[in-house]
């Protein structure tokens, strides 16, 4: 078992301190080797992590342990996807962290079915099924608001902006080389006196990323809150909505005291996301200021010069709030889906109501879910601690002669497993492999579909046939697709979510899932 970073703190009315969670995750990152990390002052990245929380039954302490950590900002295009499942399609930090957690859970299930001790799982009531140990839960940390809907955040006049306000679509005279209209900050004729280094051509033919510009004064929520999600809203919480038709931002409820404190300055613009609306969804109206984006819609991530099939991290986190983060394969072994009790965001542009809309509200009314599944909204918190390798911190530390600032091309995965806990990738494959190795298992990330599938098959093989869950008995299952579809309760839950909340969620191409 590799060394792990733990945090033991007293239980104080089940409090979660967002700063302590952020510090724990940043320290875990600092302990990793240099390989795959950004070049200080020139490259930036995003970080996400899954933290296991264990409440000790006979004491007043709680242990928090990072069990999976990921970094990354990139996503491959649809034409680069492989029918063999051997390419890592989505390398955003949130996805890397979750897939690393799957590796961790498979290891824990291995221990459980082999008669060993698991600190996470114990036998459930149903035959061949397992559940979380009493007192064990998981929370999710991300150093930046997730891309997609959660990134469309009102921007106050007092905030520094990643670009000057967009005045009119008609004023965009240039394009970015692919027919896309340039934003105002991309037009050299503006002559704006922007003090921070300009990210020249951050979106190039090789790399097209979300606009995740940081601000100096993000909207902050309390960094220490109760773990009871019902306590995350109050009568005085401002509920801000962006109307795509009138391009006006309205405030439904406002605390006069907070207005006097300057917590709700006038909103003149919004932070933008590079994620594109899915086919059939309302298109972004591209109006000036707050009316630039449609809100509440599913979005796909921009890829390396071409469209992708990867849904935004906002959409995936919302989905995990109903289906669980364990996925279809592990649902064979788990009596109940696994949900994140809390989502903590690092210091960055942030708005509590936007996060609530993106991660919770869109799925809050899903009904008729099968046994083991429910709508489990996480508590949403923000830390005041910023990731040292964020885009904003990289801009501050940038020095002349370092070259242009750019996102780090590598993605790092670390998870608390006994064998090969570290996995560094680039462009969907293992970092540093030669062309000679392409087409072999040597180039595969340990997080790609086929590698996780093989790990799952190893778990099935290690399970005594008499102890197999019913869903894995009798049926002739061969391909990755077969095993996913055989997880019937998970598929039923996904069907309800798809019909009631996300009818425009693109269906997976079956031809990309028929590998062994």
PDB file of N, CA and C in Angstrom, residues 6-12 14-16 20 52-57 59-65 135-137 139 227:
ATOM      1  N   UNK A   6      -3.110  11.805   5.126  1.00  0.00           N
ATOM      2  CA  UNK A   6      -4.321  11.755   5.935  1.00  0.00           C
ATOM      3  C   UNK A   6      -4.484  13.058   6.705  1.00  0.00           C
ATOM      4  N   UNK A   7      -5.697  13.345   7.088  1.00  0.00           N
ATOM      5  CA  UNK A   7      -5.994  14.474   7.955  1.00  0.00           C
ATOM      6  C   UNK A   7      -6.971  13.999   9.012  1.00  0.00           C
ATOM      7  N   UNK A   8      -6.539  14.011  10.275  1.00  0.00           N
ATOM      8  CA  UNK A   8      -7.405  13.620  11.386  1.00  0.00           C
ATOM      9  C   UNK A   8      -7.814  14.870  12.151  1.00  0.00           C
ATOM     10  N   UNK A   9      -9.100  15.151  12.176  1.00  0.00           N
ATOM     11  CA  UNK A   9      -9.600  16.335  12.865  1.00  0.00           C
ATOM     12  C   UNK A   9     -10.810  15.957  13.696  1.00  0.00           C
ATOM     13  N   UNK A  10     -11.069  16.689  14.768  1.00  0.00           N
ATOM     14  CA  UNK A  10     -12.260  16.390  15.573  1.00  0.00           C
ATOM     15  C   UNK A  10     -13.539  16.661  14.789  1.00  0.00           C
ATOM     16  N   UNK A  11     -14.551  15.885  15.080  1.00  0.00           N
ATOM     17  CA  UNK A  11     -15.867  16.134  14.500  1.00  0.00           C
ATOM     18  C   UNK A  11     -16.505  17.285  15.257  1.00  0.00           C
ATOM     19  N   UNK A  12     -16.804  18.347  14.591  1.00  0.00           N
ATOM     20  CA  UNK A  12     -17.455  19.489  15.226  1.00  0.00           C
ATOM     21  C   UNK A  12     -18.795  19.687  14.535  1.00  0.00           C
ATOM     22  N   UNK A  14     -20.301  17.722  12.591  1.00  0.00           N
ATOM     23  CA  UNK A  14     -20.215  17.253  11.211  1.00  0.00           C
ATOM     24  C   UNK A  14     -19.797  18.361  10.243  1.00  0.00           C
ATOM     25  N   UNK A  15     -18.882  19.210  10.665  1.00  0.00           N
ATOM     26  CA  UNK A  15     -18.468  20.323   9.826  1.00  0.00           C
ATOM     27  C   UNK A  15     -17.476  19.865   8.772  1.00  0.00           C
ATOM     28  N   UNK A  16     -17.549  20.497   7.611  1.00  0.00           N
ATOM     29  CA  UNK A  16     -16.540  20.332   6.565  1.00  0.00           C
ATOM     30  C   UNK A  16     -15.886  21.685   6.372  1.00  0.00           C
ATOM     31  N   UNK A  20      -9.466  23.281   4.645  1.00  0.00           N
ATOM     32  CA  UNK A  20      -8.717  22.083   5.037  1.00  0.00           C
ATOM     33  C   UNK A  20      -8.727  21.050   3.913  1.00  0.00           C
ATOM     34  N   UNK A  52     -11.797  10.467   0.707  1.00  0.00           N
ATOM     35  CA  UNK A  52     -12.576   9.544   1.536  1.00  0.00           C
ATOM     36  C   UNK A  52     -12.657  10.103   2.954  1.00  0.00           C
ATOM     37  N   UNK A  53     -13.865  10.147   3.490  1.00  0.00           N
ATOM     38  CA  UNK A  53     -14.096  10.649   4.836  1.00  0.00           C
ATOM     39  C   UNK A  53     -14.546   9.480   5.702  1.00  0.00           C
ATOM     40  N   UNK A  54     -13.847   9.246   6.797  1.00  0.00           N
ATOM     41  CA  UNK A  54     -14.178   8.148   7.707  1.00  0.00           C
ATOM     42  C   UNK A  54     -14.420   8.696   9.099  1.00  0.00           C
ATOM     43  N   UNK A  55     -15.626   8.511   9.578  1.00  0.00           N
ATOM     44  CA  UNK A  55     -15.963   8.921  10.940  1.00  0.00           C
ATOM     45  C   UNK A  55     -15.774   7.734  11.868  1.00  0.00           C
ATOM     46  N   UNK A  56     -14.905   7.890  12.828  1.00  0.00           N
ATOM     47  CA  UNK A  56     -14.604   6.810  13.754  1.00  0.00           C
ATOM     48  C   UNK A  56     -15.764   6.620  14.724  1.00  0.00           C
ATOM     49  N   UNK A  57     -16.191   5.375  14.875  1.00  0.00           N
ATOM     50  CA  UNK A  57     -17.386   5.076  15.674  1.00  0.00           C
ATOM     51  C   UNK A  57     -17.185   5.358  17.150  1.00  0.00           C
ATOM     52  N   UNK A  59     -14.899   7.432  18.647  1.00  0.00           N
ATOM     53  CA  UNK A  59     -14.170   8.652  19.008  1.00  0.00           C
ATOM     54  C   UNK A  59     -14.819   9.837  18.313  1.00  0.00           C
ATOM     55  N   UNK A  60     -14.314  11.022  18.639  1.00  0.00           N
ATOM     56  CA  UNK A  60     -14.905  12.232  18.066  1.00  0.00           C
ATOM     57  C   UNK A  60     -14.049  12.767  16.913  1.00  0.00           C
ATOM     58  N   UNK A  61     -13.324  11.867  16.235  1.00  0.00           N
ATOM     59  CA  UNK A  61     -12.462  12.308  15.136  1.00  0.00           C
ATOM     60  C   UNK A  61     -12.969  11.774  13.798  1.00  0.00           C
ATOM     61  N   UNK A  62     -12.548  12.448  12.757  1.00  0.00           N
ATOM     62  CA  UNK A  62     -12.852  12.037  11.403  1.00  0.00           C
ATOM     63  C   UNK A  62     -11.544  12.057  10.610  1.00  0.00           C
ATOM     64  N   UNK A  63     -11.331  11.023   9.815  1.00  0.00           N
ATOM     65  CA  UNK A  63     -10.121  10.922   9.008  1.00  0.00           C
ATOM     66  C   UNK A  63     -10.464  11.231   7.560  1.00  0.00           C
ATOM     67  N   UNK A  64      -9.721  12.137   6.958  1.00  0.00           N
ATOM     68  CA  UNK A  64      -9.913  12.482   5.559  1.00  0.00           C
ATOM     69  C   UNK A  64      -8.666  12.104   4.787  1.00  0.00           C
ATOM     70  N   UNK A  65      -8.865  11.388   3.710  1.00  0.00           N
ATOM     71  CA  UNK A  65      -7.751  10.836   2.939  1.00  0.00           C
ATOM     72  C   UNK A  65      -8.014  11.020   1.445  1.00  0.00           C
ATOM     73  N   UNK A 135     -20.050   5.037   8.455  1.00  0.00           N
ATOM     74  CA  UNK A 135     -19.173   6.176   8.727  1.00  0.00           C
ATOM     75  C   UNK A 135     -18.293   6.589   7.572  1.00  0.00           C
ATOM     76  N   UNK A 136     -18.346   5.863   6.435  1.00  0.00           N
ATOM     77  CA  UNK A 136     -17.501   6.186   5.278  1.00  0.00           C
ATOM     78  C   UNK A 136     -18.310   6.955   4.247  1.00  0.00           C
ATOM     79  N   UNK A 137     -17.748   8.032   3.738  1.00  0.00           N
ATOM     80  CA  UNK A 137     -18.365   8.788   2.652  1.00  0.00           C
ATOM     81  C   UNK A 137     -17.262   9.365   1.781  1.00  0.00           C
ATOM     82  N   UNK A 139     -16.098  12.867  -0.691  1.00  0.00           N
ATOM     83  CA  UNK A 139     -16.361  14.219  -1.181  1.00  0.00           C
ATOM     84  C   UNK A 139     -15.438  14.504  -2.358  1.00  0.00           C
ATOM     85  N   UNK A 227     -22.443  19.381   6.859  1.00  0.00           N
ATOM     86  CA  UNK A 227     -22.506  18.419   5.771  1.00  0.00           C
ATOM     87  C   UNK A 227     -23.928  18.107   5.365  1.00  0.00           C
TER      88      UNK A 227
END
